[in-house]
Amino acid sequence: MTNKADITSLVTESIQDRKGHNITLIDLSNIESAAASQFIICEGTSTMQVAAIADNVREQLQERAGIKPYNYDGYANSQWIVIDYGDTLVHVFLPDVRERYSLETLWSDAPMTEIPDLD
């Protein structure tokens, strides 16, 4: 069985592999009203890159850990794609859309970890 740390690591690597940046981990495990115990948020610079990042996350988790998402949405315009892995929700944004919805502000009472960009 793959644990949350493994999923976090695989998702982070998959994002970085497609040059995703501004990765933020939000630990929602102590917030009762949260839809998941963890959000992983990142950005791509174009709709093509947002879709490529989301595709790579889905492919890598399937290939390397045998994990399929419960659901995903947002490919129609690829400005904000969310991938649902149950306890973990992965959000891939265009920068202006991320700023508009500001999930980090919405969940500001939760512990957050910034992952440094590779480049």
mmCIF file of C-alpha atoms in Angstrom:
data_model
loop_
_atom_site.group_PDB
_atom_site.id
_atom_site.type_symbol
_atom_site.label_atom_id
_atom_site.label_comp_id
_atom_site.label_asym_id
_atom_site.label_seq_id
_atom_site.Cartn_x
_atom_site.Cartn_y
_atom_site.Cartn_z
ATOM 1 C CA MET A 1 0.000 0.000 0.000
ATOM 2 C CA THR A 2 1.318 3.412 -0.960
ATOM 3 C CA ASN A 3 1.232 5.993 1.824
ATOM 4 C CA LYS A 4 0.609 9.740 1.678
ATOM 5 C CA ALA A 5 4.352 10.556 1.718
ATOM 6 C CA ASP A 6 4.912 8.303 -1.315
ATOM 7 C CA ILE A 7 2.036 9.914 -3.202
ATOM 8 C CA THR A 8 3.316 13.388 -2.301
ATOM 9 C CA SER A 9 6.796 12.501 -3.528
ATOM 10 C CA LEU A 10 5.523 10.967 -6.794
ATOM 11 C CA VAL A 11 3.230 13.916 -7.495
ATOM 12 C CA THR A 12 5.998 16.431 -6.761
ATOM 13 C CA GLU A 13 8.466 14.596 -9.020
ATOM 14 C CA SER A 14 5.842 14.369 -11.780
ATOM 15 C CA ILE A 15 5.170 18.114 -11.582
ATOM 16 C CA GLN A 16 8.869 18.962 -11.635
ATOM 17 C CA ASP A 17 9.429 16.567 -14.535
ATOM 18 C CA ARG A 18 7.164 18.789 -16.673
ATOM 19 C CA LYS A 19 8.737 22.005 -15.350
ATOM 20 C CA GLY A 20 5.789 22.860 -13.107
ATOM 21 C CA HIS A 21 6.653 25.449 -10.486
ATOM 22 C CA ASN A 22 5.512 27.179 -7.299
ATOM 23 C CA ILE A 23 4.590 23.846 -5.706
ATOM 24 C CA THR A 24 2.788 24.193 -2.384
ATOM 25 C CA LEU A 25 1.719 21.357 -0.090
ATOM 26 C CA ILE A 26 -1.185 22.141 2.218
ATOM 27 C CA ASP A 27 -1.734 19.759 5.142
ATOM 28 C CA LEU A 28 -5.488 19.739 5.786
ATOM 29 C CA SER A 29 -5.496 16.615 7.961
ATOM 30 C CA ASN A 30 -6.535 18.545 11.098
ATOM 31 C CA ILE A 31 -9.304 20.558 9.430
ATOM 32 C CA GLU A 32 -12.661 18.797 9.690
ATOM 33 C CA SER A 33 -14.382 20.682 6.870
ATOM 34 C CA ALA A 34 -11.633 20.002 4.304
ATOM 35 C CA ALA A 35 -12.476 17.891 1.249
ATOM 36 C CA ALA A 36 -9.153 16.031 1.521
ATOM 37 C CA SER A 37 -6.280 15.675 3.970
ATOM 38 C CA GLN A 38 -3.819 17.274 1.555
ATOM 39 C CA PHE A 39 -3.742 19.677 -1.384
ATOM 40 C CA ILE A 40 -0.793 19.787 -3.745
ATOM 41 C CA ILE A 41 -0.891 22.994 -5.773
ATOM 42 C CA CYS A 42 1.340 24.041 -8.653
ATOM 43 C CA GLU A 43 1.483 26.197 -11.770
ATOM 44 C CA GLY A 44 2.173 25.853 -15.450
ATOM 45 C CA THR A 45 2.864 28.808 -17.720
ATOM 46 C CA SER A 46 0.390 27.868 -20.492
ATOM 47 C CA THR A 47 -2.742 25.772 -20.931
ATOM 48 C CA MET A 48 -0.594 23.230 -22.809
ATOM 49 C CA GLN A 49 1.827 22.957 -19.902
ATOM 50 C CA VAL A 50 -1.000 22.747 -17.326
ATOM 51 C CA ALA A 51 -2.460 19.778 -19.247
ATOM 52 C CA ALA A 52 0.994 18.188 -19.658
ATOM 53 C CA ILE A 53 1.690 18.452 -15.919
ATOM 54 C CA ALA A 54 -1.704 16.936 -15.044
ATOM 55 C CA ASP A 55 -1.224 14.150 -17.614
ATOM 56 C CA ASN A 56 2.221 13.343 -16.224
ATOM 57 C CA VAL A 57 0.932 13.198 -12.635
ATOM 58 C CA ARG A 58 -1.802 10.772 -13.683
ATOM 59 C CA GLU A 59 0.553 8.645 -15.814
ATOM 60 C CA GLN A 60 3.351 8.448 -13.237
ATOM 61 C CA LEU A 61 1.074 7.509 -10.335
ATOM 62 C CA GLN A 62 -0.570 4.843 -12.510
ATOM 63 C CA GLU A 63 2.727 3.422 -13.825
ATOM 64 C CA ARG A 64 4.880 3.690 -10.702
ATOM 65 C CA ALA A 65 2.353 3.064 -7.921
ATOM 66 C CA GLY A 66 -0.700 1.552 -9.614
ATOM 67 C CA ILE A 67 -2.832 4.453 -8.405
ATOM 68 C CA LYS A 68 -5.658 5.801 -10.554
ATOM 69 C CA PRO A 69 -7.460 9.023 -9.681
ATOM 70 C CA TYR A 70 -11.050 8.810 -8.506
ATOM 71 C CA ASN A 71 -11.815 11.692 -10.832
ATOM 72 C CA TYR A 72 -10.297 14.713 -12.561
ATOM 73 C CA ASP A 73 -11.692 17.840 -14.152
ATOM 74 C CA GLY A 74 -10.616 20.981 -15.966
ATOM 75 C CA TYR A 75 -9.152 19.676 -19.220
ATOM 76 C CA ALA A 76 -11.820 21.537 -21.254
ATOM 77 C CA ASN A 77 -9.929 24.831 -20.855
ATOM 78 C CA SER A 78 -6.807 23.640 -18.942
ATOM 79 C CA GLN A 79 -6.636 26.758 -16.781
ATOM 80 C CA TRP A 80 -7.204 24.798 -13.562
ATOM 81 C CA ILE A 81 -7.079 21.011 -13.556
ATOM 82 C CA VAL A 82 -7.872 19.140 -10.357
ATOM 83 C CA ILE A 83 -7.029 15.460 -9.888
ATOM 84 C CA ASP A 84 -8.748 13.592 -7.042
ATOM 85 C CA TYR A 85 -6.757 10.864 -5.301
ATOM 86 C CA GLY A 86 -9.116 10.645 -2.324
ATOM 87 C CA ASP A 87 -7.009 11.994 0.553
ATOM 88 C CA THR A 88 -4.924 14.071 -1.860
ATOM 89 C CA LEU A 89 -6.197 16.630 -4.353
ATOM 90 C CA VAL A 90 -3.733 17.884 -6.964
ATOM 91 C CA HIS A 91 -4.438 21.354 -8.381
ATOM 92 C CA VAL A 92 -2.591 22.506 -11.519
ATOM 93 C CA PHE A 93 -3.198 26.180 -12.315
ATOM 94 C CA LEU A 94 -2.307 28.942 -14.704
ATOM 95 C CA PRO A 95 -0.743 31.683 -12.502
ATOM 96 C CA ASP A 96 -3.600 34.220 -12.830
ATOM 97 C CA VAL A 97 -6.251 31.570 -12.140
ATOM 98 C CA ARG A 98 -4.325 30.366 -9.079
ATOM 99 C CA GLU A 99 -4.180 33.939 -7.824
ATOM 100 C CA ARG A 100 -7.913 34.449 -8.440
ATOM 101 C CA TYR A 101 -8.994 31.368 -6.457
ATOM 102 C CA SER A 102 -6.233 31.729 -3.863
ATOM 103 C CA LEU A 103 -6.554 28.298 -2.216
ATOM 104 C CA GLU A 104 -3.596 29.101 0.022
ATOM 105 C CA THR A 105 -5.506 32.039 1.512
ATOM 106 C CA LEU A 106 -8.697 30.004 1.835
ATOM 107 C CA TRP A 107 -6.832 27.344 3.857
ATOM 108 C CA SER A 108 -4.378 29.722 5.562
ATOM 109 C CA ASP A 109 -4.944 28.056 8.947
ATOM 110 C CA ALA A 110 -3.371 24.828 7.634
ATOM 111 C CA PRO A 111 0.381 24.110 7.646
ATOM 112 C CA MET A 112 1.958 24.775 4.226
ATOM 113 C CA THR A 113 5.205 23.644 2.684
ATOM 114 C CA GLU A 114 6.742 25.379 -0.320
ATOM 115 C CA ILE A 115 8.764 23.087 -2.606
ATOM 116 C CA PRO A 116 11.659 24.967 -4.236
ATOM 117 C CA ASP A 117 11.617 25.140 -8.039
ATOM 118 C CA LEU A 118 14.302 23.042 -9.727
ATOM 119 C CA ASP A 119 15.355 25.737 -12.179
#
